[in-house]
């Protein structure tokens, strides 16, 4: 049994409980607290640090590569695609308005996409025309061939540049968001798993381990790929992203964030190292998992990609390997909605959580 001290402090009733302390959970808490300063908010996170996709990603601050935008428009239509691009673009702007670039290692080095066929170039003008209202520039994407040599990407036919994208340090961004939450008197329970949620007519009881529960008025599920535990009806497909990071490379020419094959491969410089992730389209079924593991098959595949496409004819040592878990669906629109009288969810960010979460937080704050 818990003591009276626990029951009247850590486990007391709150107005809002958020499950998940990743980007979505933190931005949601901040948005609610800014809109309703008097509300008591508790964030419950099962790990000792935020994990999922937020701490295990590649640190891209991007809103979509050319081929990705084209593919999304073909699949979902232009309205939904532009809505999504706008959310991501504004989300990145919001991050920059809250935190100074050095605090989160934000670098606007540009986003690039490697193309090996001419198809997407035919649509360049159309896409730029559509995106102009969002980005405010005539050419969001343009061909920049001379940088192929500059970056040493000799095996690539075309290079598209997007000067409005960059990279950041995901861990430092999470730390800054946590700091902001503490300033706003948002409370946390880390290392605590939610076992079940029971909604009654007047309140919700959130059951934790060891016969402990906390009551609240409203609950918001922000657990992305791990949401099916509580949201069986929603279409949420886990997608593991495997990553490798090289040892430092002398005279590294590469600077910026790079996309290849509709964004299935992504790489960037992290100082004088290369961080490379992706390739799950080589083994979709195996990568539909919430297990934080790396596989020999995909790790070898990424190393080959590194040696063939990014740094041909160089001897490279690998320093670190890890994986993160994203959440996908048949289309890329996130699921942000009320699911019962007292429950809400903000999940399925399709690998774009860094940019989407700041705006999703605002949407949830409007709903509750």
mmCIF file of C-alpha atoms in Angstrom:
data_model
loop_
_atom_site.group_PDB
_atom_site.id
_atom_site.type_symbol
_atom_site.label_atom_id
_atom_site.label_comp_id
_atom_site.label_asym_id
_atom_site.label_seq_id
_atom_site.Cartn_x
_atom_site.Cartn_y
_atom_site.Cartn_z
ATOM 1 C CA UNK A 1 0.000 0.000 0.000
ATOM 2 C CA UNK A 2 1.050 3.590 -0.600
ATOM 3 C CA UNK A 3 1.611 6.030 2.241
ATOM 4 C CA UNK A 4 -0.488 9.142 2.750
ATOM 5 C CA UNK A 5 2.554 11.177 1.616
ATOM 6 C CA UNK A 6 2.596 9.445 -1.786
ATOM 7 C CA UNK A 7 -1.168 9.607 -2.217
ATOM 8 C CA UNK A 8 -1.313 13.334 -1.489
ATOM 9 C CA UNK A 9 1.634 14.286 -3.724
ATOM 10 C CA UNK A 10 2.904 12.106 -6.598
ATOM 11 C CA UNK A 11 -0.301 10.051 -6.941
ATOM 12 C CA UNK A 12 -2.856 12.798 -6.273
ATOM 13 C CA UNK A 13 -5.614 13.512 -8.775
ATOM 14 C CA UNK A 14 -4.683 15.702 -11.789
ATOM 15 C CA UNK A 15 -6.831 17.418 -14.380
ATOM 16 C CA UNK A 16 -4.836 16.104 -17.348
ATOM 17 C CA UNK A 17 -2.610 13.046 -17.642
ATOM 18 C CA UNK A 18 -0.459 12.617 -20.751
ATOM 19 C CA UNK A 19 0.986 9.177 -21.480
ATOM 20 C CA UNK A 20 4.362 9.449 -23.234
ATOM 21 C CA UNK A 21 7.149 12.007 -22.738
ATOM 22 C CA UNK A 22 8.400 12.171 -26.326
ATOM 23 C CA UNK A 23 8.133 15.253 -28.540
ATOM 24 C CA UNK A 24 4.344 14.961 -28.881
ATOM 25 C CA UNK A 25 3.687 14.526 -25.170
ATOM 26 C CA UNK A 26 5.962 17.406 -24.177
ATOM 27 C CA UNK A 27 4.718 19.889 -26.789
ATOM 28 C CA UNK A 28 1.123 18.930 -25.955
ATOM 29 C CA UNK A 29 1.706 19.603 -22.242
ATOM 30 C CA UNK A 30 3.359 22.959 -23.016
ATOM 31 C CA UNK A 31 0.520 24.014 -25.344
ATOM 32 C CA UNK A 32 -2.181 23.075 -22.800
ATOM 33 C CA UNK A 33 -0.373 24.840 -19.949
ATOM 34 C CA UNK A 34 0.108 28.000 -22.016
ATOM 35 C CA UNK A 35 -3.588 28.015 -22.891
ATOM 36 C CA UNK A 36 -4.851 26.949 -19.422
ATOM 37 C CA UNK A 37 -2.166 27.917 -16.865
ATOM 38 C CA UNK A 38 -4.296 26.741 -13.928
ATOM 39 C CA UNK A 39 -4.632 23.124 -15.171
ATOM 40 C CA UNK A 40 -2.623 20.460 -13.333
ATOM 41 C CA UNK A 41 -0.771 18.230 -15.809
ATOM 42 C CA UNK A 42 1.102 14.987 -15.179
ATOM 43 C CA UNK A 43 3.164 13.210 -17.846
ATOM 44 C CA UNK A 44 3.731 9.480 -17.330
ATOM 45 C CA UNK A 45 6.641 7.845 -19.185
ATOM 46 C CA UNK A 46 7.477 4.150 -18.866
ATOM 47 C CA UNK A 47 11.201 4.605 -19.574
ATOM 48 C CA UNK A 48 13.780 6.457 -17.512
ATOM 49 C CA UNK A 49 14.233 8.853 -20.467
ATOM 50 C CA UNK A 50 11.879 9.535 -23.429
ATOM 51 C CA UNK A 51 12.598 6.745 -25.907
ATOM 52 C CA UNK A 52 10.444 5.697 -28.905
ATOM 53 C CA UNK A 53 11.220 7.775 -31.959
ATOM 54 C CA UNK A 54 12.030 11.048 -30.191
ATOM 55 C CA UNK A 55 15.412 10.043 -28.776
ATOM 56 C CA UNK A 56 16.242 7.408 -31.386
ATOM 57 C CA UNK A 57 15.902 9.354 -34.644
ATOM 58 C CA UNK A 58 18.386 10.991 -37.010
ATOM 59 C CA UNK A 59 17.843 14.588 -35.849
ATOM 60 C CA UNK A 60 16.420 15.897 -39.123
ATOM 61 C CA UNK A 61 14.646 19.256 -39.070
ATOM 62 C CA UNK A 62 12.857 18.772 -42.373
ATOM 63 C CA UNK A 63 9.377 19.074 -43.877
ATOM 64 C CA UNK A 64 9.539 16.720 -46.867
ATOM 65 C CA UNK A 65 11.751 15.985 -49.851
ATOM 66 C CA UNK A 66 10.629 16.623 -53.430
ATOM 67 C CA UNK A 67 9.857 12.976 -54.297
ATOM 68 C CA UNK A 68 8.114 12.499 -50.943
ATOM 69 C CA UNK A 69 5.828 15.486 -51.568
ATOM 70 C CA UNK A 70 5.081 14.209 -55.103
ATOM 71 C CA UNK A 71 4.351 10.673 -53.813
ATOM 72 C CA UNK A 72 2.109 12.015 -51.019
ATOM 73 C CA UNK A 73 0.168 14.228 -53.436
ATOM 74 C CA UNK A 74 -0.431 11.235 -55.730
ATOM 75 C CA UNK A 75 -1.639 9.161 -52.786
ATOM 76 C CA UNK A 76 -3.586 11.655 -50.645
ATOM 77 C CA UNK A 77 -4.250 14.571 -53.007
ATOM 78 C CA UNK A 78 -2.755 18.053 -52.820
ATOM 79 C CA UNK A 79 -5.005 19.407 -50.061
ATOM 80 C CA UNK A 80 -3.927 16.895 -47.431
ATOM 81 C CA UNK A 81 -0.314 16.961 -48.584
ATOM 82 C CA UNK A 82 -0.045 20.747 -48.337
ATOM 83 C CA UNK A 83 -1.766 20.727 -44.962
ATOM 84 C CA UNK A 84 0.881 18.313 -43.706
ATOM 85 C CA UNK A 85 3.797 20.245 -45.226
ATOM 86 C CA UNK A 86 2.432 23.451 -43.656
ATOM 87 C CA UNK A 87 2.228 21.820 -40.217
ATOM 88 C CA UNK A 88 5.807 20.569 -40.473
ATOM 89 C CA UNK A 89 7.123 23.891 -41.770
ATOM 90 C CA UNK A 90 5.398 25.856 -39.009
ATOM 91 C CA UNK A 91 6.498 23.285 -36.428
ATOM 92 C CA UNK A 92 10.154 23.867 -37.325
ATOM 93 C CA UNK A 93 9.606 27.631 -37.092
ATOM 94 C CA UNK A 94 8.066 27.179 -33.643
ATOM 95 C CA UNK A 95 11.068 25.162 -32.415
ATOM 96 C CA UNK A 96 13.340 28.010 -33.516
ATOM 97 C CA UNK A 97 11.164 30.608 -31.805
ATOM 98 C CA UNK A 98 11.284 28.734 -28.474
ATOM 99 C CA UNK A 99 14.954 27.776 -28.394
ATOM 100 C CA UNK A 100 18.188 29.417 -29.505
ATOM 101 C CA UNK A 101 19.989 27.457 -32.226
ATOM 102 C CA UNK A 102 23.078 26.642 -30.076
ATOM 103 C CA UNK A 103 20.855 25.211 -27.288
ATOM 104 C CA UNK A 104 19.663 22.413 -29.583
ATOM 105 C CA UNK A 105 22.522 22.376 -32.141
ATOM 106 C CA UNK A 106 20.087 23.610 -34.798
ATOM 107 C CA UNK A 107 21.883 24.089 -38.116
ATOM 108 C CA UNK A 108 20.225 25.334 -41.257
ATOM 109 C CA UNK A 109 22.650 23.596 -43.618
ATOM 110 C CA UNK A 110 19.961 22.801 -46.175
ATOM 111 C CA UNK A 111 18.156 19.637 -47.143
ATOM 112 C CA UNK A 112 19.182 17.709 -50.247
ATOM 113 C CA UNK A 113 17.738 14.895 -52.268
ATOM 114 C CA UNK A 114 19.717 12.579 -54.511
ATOM 115 C CA UNK A 115 17.890 11.546 -57.693
ATOM 116 C CA UNK A 116 18.938 9.012 -60.278
ATOM 117 C CA UNK A 117 16.093 9.565 -62.727
ATOM 118 C CA UNK A 118 14.570 12.629 -64.354
ATOM 119 C CA UNK A 119 10.900 11.909 -63.558
ATOM 120 C CA UNK A 120 10.512 14.136 -60.474
ATOM 121 C CA UNK A 121 12.271 17.053 -62.216
ATOM 122 C CA UNK A 122 9.262 17.382 -64.532
ATOM 123 C CA UNK A 123 7.145 18.276 -61.499
ATOM 124 C CA UNK A 124 9.613 20.686 -59.897
ATOM 125 C CA UNK A 125 7.844 23.866 -61.029
ATOM 126 C CA UNK A 126 4.405 22.589 -60.057
ATOM 127 C CA UNK A 127 5.559 21.608 -56.555
ATOM 128 C CA UNK A 128 7.354 24.934 -56.028
ATOM 129 C CA UNK A 129 4.237 26.782 -57.133
ATOM 130 C CA UNK A 130 2.107 24.857 -54.608
ATOM 131 C CA UNK A 131 4.587 25.292 -51.743
ATOM 132 C CA UNK A 132 5.160 29.009 -52.315
ATOM 133 C CA UNK A 133 2.194 29.962 -50.131
ATOM 134 C CA UNK A 134 3.710 27.922 -47.250
ATOM 135 C CA UNK A 135 7.431 28.664 -47.491
ATOM 136 C CA UNK A 136 7.189 32.165 -48.915
ATOM 137 C CA UNK A 137 9.934 31.513 -51.479
ATOM 138 C CA UNK A 138 9.699 31.094 -55.255
ATOM 139 C CA UNK A 139 11.832 27.957 -55.300
ATOM 140 C CA UNK A 140 11.638 25.688 -52.276
ATOM 141 C CA UNK A 141 13.432 23.014 -54.332
ATOM 142 C CA UNK A 142 15.996 23.588 -57.073
ATOM 143 C CA UNK A 143 18.617 21.603 -58.966
ATOM 144 C CA UNK A 144 22.144 22.144 -57.630
ATOM 145 C CA UNK A 145 24.447 19.980 -59.714
ATOM 146 C CA UNK A 146 27.818 21.479 -58.750
ATOM 147 C CA UNK A 147 27.351 20.337 -55.156
ATOM 148 C CA UNK A 148 27.488 16.693 -56.320
ATOM 149 C CA UNK A 149 31.241 17.128 -56.809
ATOM 150 C CA UNK A 150 31.578 19.395 -53.790
ATOM 151 C CA UNK A 151 30.040 16.763 -51.508
ATOM 152 C CA UNK A 152 31.819 13.856 -53.214
ATOM 153 C CA UNK A 153 28.541 12.194 -54.260
ATOM 154 C CA UNK A 154 29.962 11.047 -57.581
ATOM 155 C CA UNK A 155 27.465 8.208 -58.074
ATOM 156 C CA UNK A 156 24.475 10.544 -58.091
ATOM 157 C CA UNK A 157 22.919 11.987 -61.237
ATOM 158 C CA UNK A 158 20.898 14.877 -59.821
ATOM 159 C CA UNK A 159 20.951 16.800 -56.557
ATOM 160 C CA UNK A 160 17.941 18.820 -55.426
ATOM 161 C CA UNK A 161 18.512 21.455 -52.752
ATOM 162 C CA UNK A 162 16.002 22.824 -50.248
ATOM 163 C CA UNK A 163 17.684 25.694 -48.330
ATOM 164 C CA UNK A 164 14.942 25.816 -45.672
ATOM 165 C CA UNK A 165 15.807 22.521 -43.956
ATOM 166 C CA UNK A 166 18.428 21.580 -41.427
ATOM 167 C CA UNK A 167 19.349 19.347 -38.523
ATOM 168 C CA UNK A 168 19.279 19.415 -34.736
ATOM 169 C CA UNK A 169 20.307 17.418 -31.669
ATOM 170 C CA UNK A 170 17.242 15.394 -30.613
ATOM 171 C CA UNK A 171 18.538 14.767 -27.095
ATOM 172 C CA UNK A 172 19.212 18.456 -26.476
ATOM 173 C CA UNK A 173 15.801 19.404 -27.876
ATOM 174 C CA UNK A 174 14.137 16.955 -25.463
ATOM 175 C CA UNK A 175 16.171 18.369 -22.577
ATOM 176 C CA UNK A 176 15.116 21.931 -23.458
ATOM 177 C CA UNK A 177 11.462 20.840 -23.698
ATOM 178 C CA UNK A 178 11.705 19.149 -20.286
ATOM 179 C CA UNK A 179 13.228 22.327 -18.857
ATOM 180 C CA UNK A 180 10.336 24.338 -20.302
ATOM 181 C CA UNK A 181 7.842 21.864 -18.769
ATOM 182 C CA UNK A 182 9.443 22.202 -15.325
ATOM 183 C CA UNK A 183 9.280 25.996 -15.624
ATOM 184 C CA UNK A 184 5.553 25.688 -16.374
ATOM 185 C CA UNK A 185 5.070 23.414 -13.308
ATOM 186 C CA UNK A 186 4.200 20.360 -15.404
ATOM 187 C CA UNK A 187 4.901 17.198 -13.372
ATOM 188 C CA UNK A 188 6.416 13.853 -14.384
ATOM 189 C CA UNK A 189 6.516 10.212 -13.412
ATOM 190 C CA UNK A 190 9.406 8.551 -15.280
ATOM 191 C CA UNK A 191 10.044 4.803 -15.239
ATOM 192 C CA UNK A 192 6.323 4.198 -14.733
ATOM 193 C CA UNK A 193 4.180 2.051 -17.023
ATOM 194 C CA UNK A 194 0.447 2.586 -17.426
ATOM 195 C CA UNK A 195 -1.202 -0.831 -17.136
ATOM 196 C CA UNK A 196 -4.810 0.126 -17.851
ATOM 197 C CA UNK A 197 -7.177 3.063 -18.190
ATOM 198 C CA UNK A 198 -10.715 2.892 -16.777
ATOM 199 C CA UNK A 199 -13.047 5.690 -17.809
ATOM 200 C CA UNK A 200 -16.011 6.444 -15.561
ATOM 201 C CA UNK A 201 -18.733 9.097 -15.932
ATOM 202 C CA UNK A 202 -16.888 11.605 -13.702
ATOM 203 C CA UNK A 203 -13.207 10.727 -13.985
ATOM 204 C CA UNK A 204 -10.608 8.336 -15.356
ATOM 205 C CA UNK A 205 -8.619 5.940 -13.231
ATOM 206 C CA UNK A 206 -5.121 5.284 -14.552
ATOM 207 C CA UNK A 207 -3.780 2.018 -13.174
ATOM 208 C CA UNK A 208 -0.007 1.782 -12.628
ATOM 209 C CA UNK A 209 2.042 -1.139 -11.318
ATOM 210 C CA UNK A 210 1.932 -2.350 -7.683
ATOM 211 C CA UNK A 211 -1.721 -1.494 -6.898
ATOM 212 C CA UNK A 212 -1.145 2.200 -7.545
ATOM 213 C CA UNK A 213 -3.560 4.343 -9.516
ATOM 214 C CA UNK A 214 -4.040 8.038 -10.258
ATOM 215 C CA UNK A 215 -7.311 9.711 -11.194
ATOM 216 C CA UNK A 216 -7.723 12.508 -13.715
ATOM 217 C CA UNK A 217 -10.339 14.425 -15.680
ATOM 218 C CA UNK A 218 -8.829 13.849 -19.133
ATOM 219 C CA UNK A 219 -6.146 11.656 -20.611
ATOM 220 C CA UNK A 220 -4.093 12.135 -23.789
ATOM 221 C CA UNK A 221 -2.349 9.188 -25.429
ATOM 222 C CA UNK A 222 0.975 10.303 -26.974
ATOM 223 C CA UNK A 223 2.694 6.947 -27.340
ATOM 224 C CA UNK A 224 2.970 6.879 -31.155
ATOM 225 C CA UNK A 225 3.986 3.346 -32.286
ATOM 226 C CA UNK A 226 3.232 1.929 -28.825
ATOM 227 C CA UNK A 227 -0.355 3.240 -28.851
ATOM 228 C CA UNK A 228 -2.152 0.019 -29.973
ATOM 229 C CA UNK A 229 -2.105 -1.163 -26.330
ATOM 230 C CA UNK A 230 -4.898 1.378 -25.681
ATOM 231 C CA UNK A 231 -6.079 2.280 -29.192
ATOM 232 C CA UNK A 232 -6.896 -1.054 -30.849
ATOM 233 C CA UNK A 233 -9.237 0.530 -33.407
ATOM 234 C CA UNK A 234 -6.678 2.874 -34.960
ATOM 235 C CA UNK A 235 -4.445 1.901 -37.861
ATOM 236 C CA UNK A 236 -0.960 2.177 -36.369
ATOM 237 C CA UNK A 237 1.863 0.183 -37.946
ATOM 238 C CA UNK A 238 5.207 0.247 -36.138
ATOM 239 C CA UNK A 239 8.203 0.936 -38.362
ATOM 240 C CA UNK A 240 11.710 0.457 -37.048
ATOM 241 C CA UNK A 241 14.400 2.771 -38.364
ATOM 242 C CA UNK A 242 17.943 1.435 -38.068
ATOM 243 C CA UNK A 243 20.871 3.843 -37.918
ATOM 244 C CA UNK A 244 24.656 3.772 -38.098
ATOM 245 C CA UNK A 245 27.111 6.481 -37.073
ATOM 246 C CA UNK A 246 30.684 6.502 -38.358
ATOM 247 C CA UNK A 247 33.894 7.335 -36.558
ATOM 248 C CA UNK A 248 35.188 10.873 -37.383
ATOM 249 C CA UNK A 249 36.164 11.261 -41.054
ATOM 250 C CA UNK A 250 39.056 13.491 -42.070
ATOM 251 C CA UNK A 251 38.183 16.338 -44.458
ATOM 252 C CA UNK A 252 34.500 15.393 -44.625
ATOM 253 C CA UNK A 253 32.955 17.462 -47.421
ATOM 254 C CA UNK A 254 29.342 16.564 -46.715
ATOM 255 C CA UNK A 255 27.223 19.174 -44.930
ATOM 256 C CA UNK A 256 23.446 19.085 -44.566
ATOM 257 C CA UNK A 257 20.632 16.544 -44.431
ATOM 258 C CA UNK A 258 20.187 14.171 -47.369
ATOM 259 C CA UNK A 259 17.270 12.071 -48.622
ATOM 260 C CA UNK A 260 17.417 9.226 -51.108
ATOM 261 C CA UNK A 261 14.711 6.985 -52.590
ATOM 262 C CA UNK A 262 11.591 8.920 -51.407
ATOM 263 C CA UNK A 263 13.157 9.378 -48.000
ATOM 264 C CA UNK A 264 13.615 5.653 -47.294
ATOM 265 C CA UNK A 265 17.302 6.455 -46.837
ATOM 266 C CA UNK A 266 18.448 9.519 -44.944
ATOM 267 C CA UNK A 267 21.896 10.696 -43.951
ATOM 268 C CA UNK A 268 23.580 13.796 -42.576
ATOM 269 C CA UNK A 269 26.824 15.027 -41.147
ATOM 270 C CA UNK A 270 27.058 15.060 -37.371
ATOM 271 C CA UNK A 271 30.124 17.256 -37.047
ATOM 272 C CA UNK A 272 32.746 15.261 -38.978
ATOM 273 C CA UNK A 273 30.883 11.942 -38.777
ATOM 274 C CA UNK A 274 28.196 10.520 -41.052
ATOM 275 C CA UNK A 275 24.886 9.445 -39.556
ATOM 276 C CA UNK A 276 22.930 7.180 -41.913
ATOM 277 C CA UNK A 277 19.568 5.522 -41.414
ATOM 278 C CA UNK A 278 16.764 3.768 -43.243
ATOM 279 C CA UNK A 279 16.546 1.025 -45.822
ATOM 280 C CA UNK A 280 13.490 -0.570 -44.188
ATOM 281 C CA UNK A 281 11.958 -0.873 -47.677
ATOM 282 C CA UNK A 282 14.492 -3.709 -48.179
ATOM 283 C CA UNK A 283 12.791 -5.722 -45.435
ATOM 284 C CA UNK A 284 9.393 -4.180 -44.592
ATOM 285 C CA UNK A 285 7.986 -7.170 -42.720
ATOM 286 C CA UNK A 286 10.916 -7.579 -40.290
ATOM 287 C CA UNK A 287 10.973 -3.837 -39.595
ATOM 288 C CA UNK A 288 7.261 -3.750 -38.650
ATOM 289 C CA UNK A 289 8.177 -4.167 -35.000
ATOM 290 C CA UNK A 290 8.467 -2.320 -31.693
ATOM 291 C CA UNK A 291 11.694 -4.162 -30.768
ATOM 292 C CA UNK A 292 14.696 -1.850 -30.341
ATOM 293 C CA UNK A 293 17.166 -4.090 -32.128
ATOM 294 C CA UNK A 294 19.407 -3.914 -35.170
ATOM 295 C CA UNK A 295 19.591 -6.715 -37.744
ATOM 296 C CA UNK A 296 22.708 -8.021 -39.447
ATOM 297 C CA UNK A 297 20.963 -7.851 -42.841
ATOM 298 C CA UNK A 298 20.045 -4.155 -42.657
ATOM 299 C CA UNK A 299 23.224 -3.066 -40.888
ATOM 300 C CA UNK A 300 25.268 -4.634 -43.708
ATOM 301 C CA UNK A 301 22.944 -3.053 -46.243
ATOM 302 C CA UNK A 302 23.467 0.406 -44.700
ATOM 303 C CA UNK A 303 27.235 -0.076 -44.609
ATOM 304 C CA UNK A 304 27.210 -0.960 -48.309
ATOM 305 C CA UNK A 305 25.091 2.108 -49.053
ATOM 306 C CA UNK A 306 27.616 4.202 -47.133
ATOM 307 C CA UNK A 307 30.525 2.796 -49.163
ATOM 308 C CA UNK A 308 28.795 2.930 -52.537
ATOM 309 C CA UNK A 309 26.711 6.118 -52.497
ATOM 310 C CA UNK A 310 28.029 8.453 -49.811
ATOM 311 C CA UNK A 311 31.754 7.816 -49.386
ATOM 312 C CA UNK A 312 32.953 5.718 -52.322
ATOM 313 C CA UNK A 313 36.531 4.368 -52.130
ATOM 314 C CA UNK A 314 36.978 5.260 -48.475
ATOM 315 C CA UNK A 315 37.721 3.047 -45.524
ATOM 316 C CA UNK A 316 35.154 3.839 -42.817
ATOM 317 C CA UNK A 317 34.811 2.575 -39.265
ATOM 318 C CA UNK A 318 31.390 2.366 -37.580
ATOM 319 C CA UNK A 319 31.206 3.955 -34.109
ATOM 320 C CA UNK A 320 27.569 3.301 -33.084
ATOM 321 C CA UNK A 321 24.479 1.378 -34.214
ATOM 322 C CA UNK A 322 20.930 1.845 -32.909
ATOM 323 C CA UNK A 323 17.273 1.783 -33.885
ATOM 324 C CA UNK A 324 14.165 3.863 -33.216
ATOM 325 C CA UNK A 325 10.482 3.030 -33.640
ATOM 326 C CA UNK A 326 8.211 5.204 -35.791
ATOM 327 C CA UNK A 327 4.485 4.799 -36.423
ATOM 328 C CA UNK A 328 3.056 4.590 -39.938
ATOM 329 C CA UNK A 329 -0.339 4.108 -41.549
ATOM 330 C CA UNK A 330 -1.775 3.761 -45.040
ATOM 331 C CA UNK A 331 -1.451 7.543 -45.287
ATOM 332 C CA UNK A 332 0.738 10.075 -43.538
ATOM 333 C CA UNK A 333 -1.888 12.194 -41.800
ATOM 334 C CA UNK A 334 -1.360 11.919 -38.031
ATOM 335 C CA UNK A 335 -4.221 10.697 -35.823
ATOM 336 C CA UNK A 336 -5.158 13.609 -33.557
ATOM 337 C CA UNK A 337 -8.645 13.232 -32.158
ATOM 338 C CA UNK A 338 -11.030 12.703 -29.260
ATOM 339 C CA UNK A 339 -11.628 8.969 -28.778
ATOM 340 C CA UNK A 340 -14.186 9.064 -25.925
ATOM 341 C CA UNK A 341 -15.697 11.575 -23.479
ATOM 342 C CA UNK A 342 -12.474 11.960 -21.557
ATOM 343 C CA UNK A 343 -9.767 10.485 -23.818
ATOM 344 C CA UNK A 344 -7.770 11.981 -26.672
ATOM 345 C CA UNK A 345 -4.879 10.785 -28.794
ATOM 346 C CA UNK A 346 -2.055 12.304 -30.831
ATOM 347 C CA UNK A 347 -0.208 9.464 -32.535
ATOM 348 C CA UNK A 348 1.149 8.122 -35.869
ATOM 349 C CA UNK A 349 3.607 10.822 -36.890
ATOM 350 C CA UNK A 350 5.091 8.895 -39.860
ATOM 351 C CA UNK A 351 8.696 9.648 -38.948
ATOM 352 C CA UNK A 352 8.121 13.422 -38.923
ATOM 353 C CA UNK A 353 7.589 13.938 -35.189
ATOM 354 C CA UNK A 354 10.312 16.555 -34.764
ATOM 355 C CA UNK A 355 8.514 18.955 -37.108
ATOM 356 C CA UNK A 356 4.899 17.900 -36.463
ATOM 357 C CA UNK A 357 4.774 17.701 -32.670
ATOM 358 C CA UNK A 358 4.859 21.479 -31.938
ATOM 359 C CA UNK A 359 1.701 22.008 -34.039
ATOM 360 C CA UNK A 360 -0.005 18.797 -32.896
ATOM 361 C CA UNK A 361 0.354 20.029 -29.309
ATOM 362 C CA UNK A 362 -1.604 23.155 -30.269
ATOM 363 C CA UNK A 363 -4.331 21.049 -31.904
ATOM 364 C CA UNK A 364 -4.799 18.955 -28.765
ATOM 365 C CA UNK A 365 -4.905 22.070 -26.563
ATOM 366 C CA UNK A 366 -7.793 23.351 -28.725
ATOM 367 C CA UNK A 367 -9.660 20.028 -28.396
ATOM 368 C CA UNK A 368 -9.622 19.640 -24.638
#
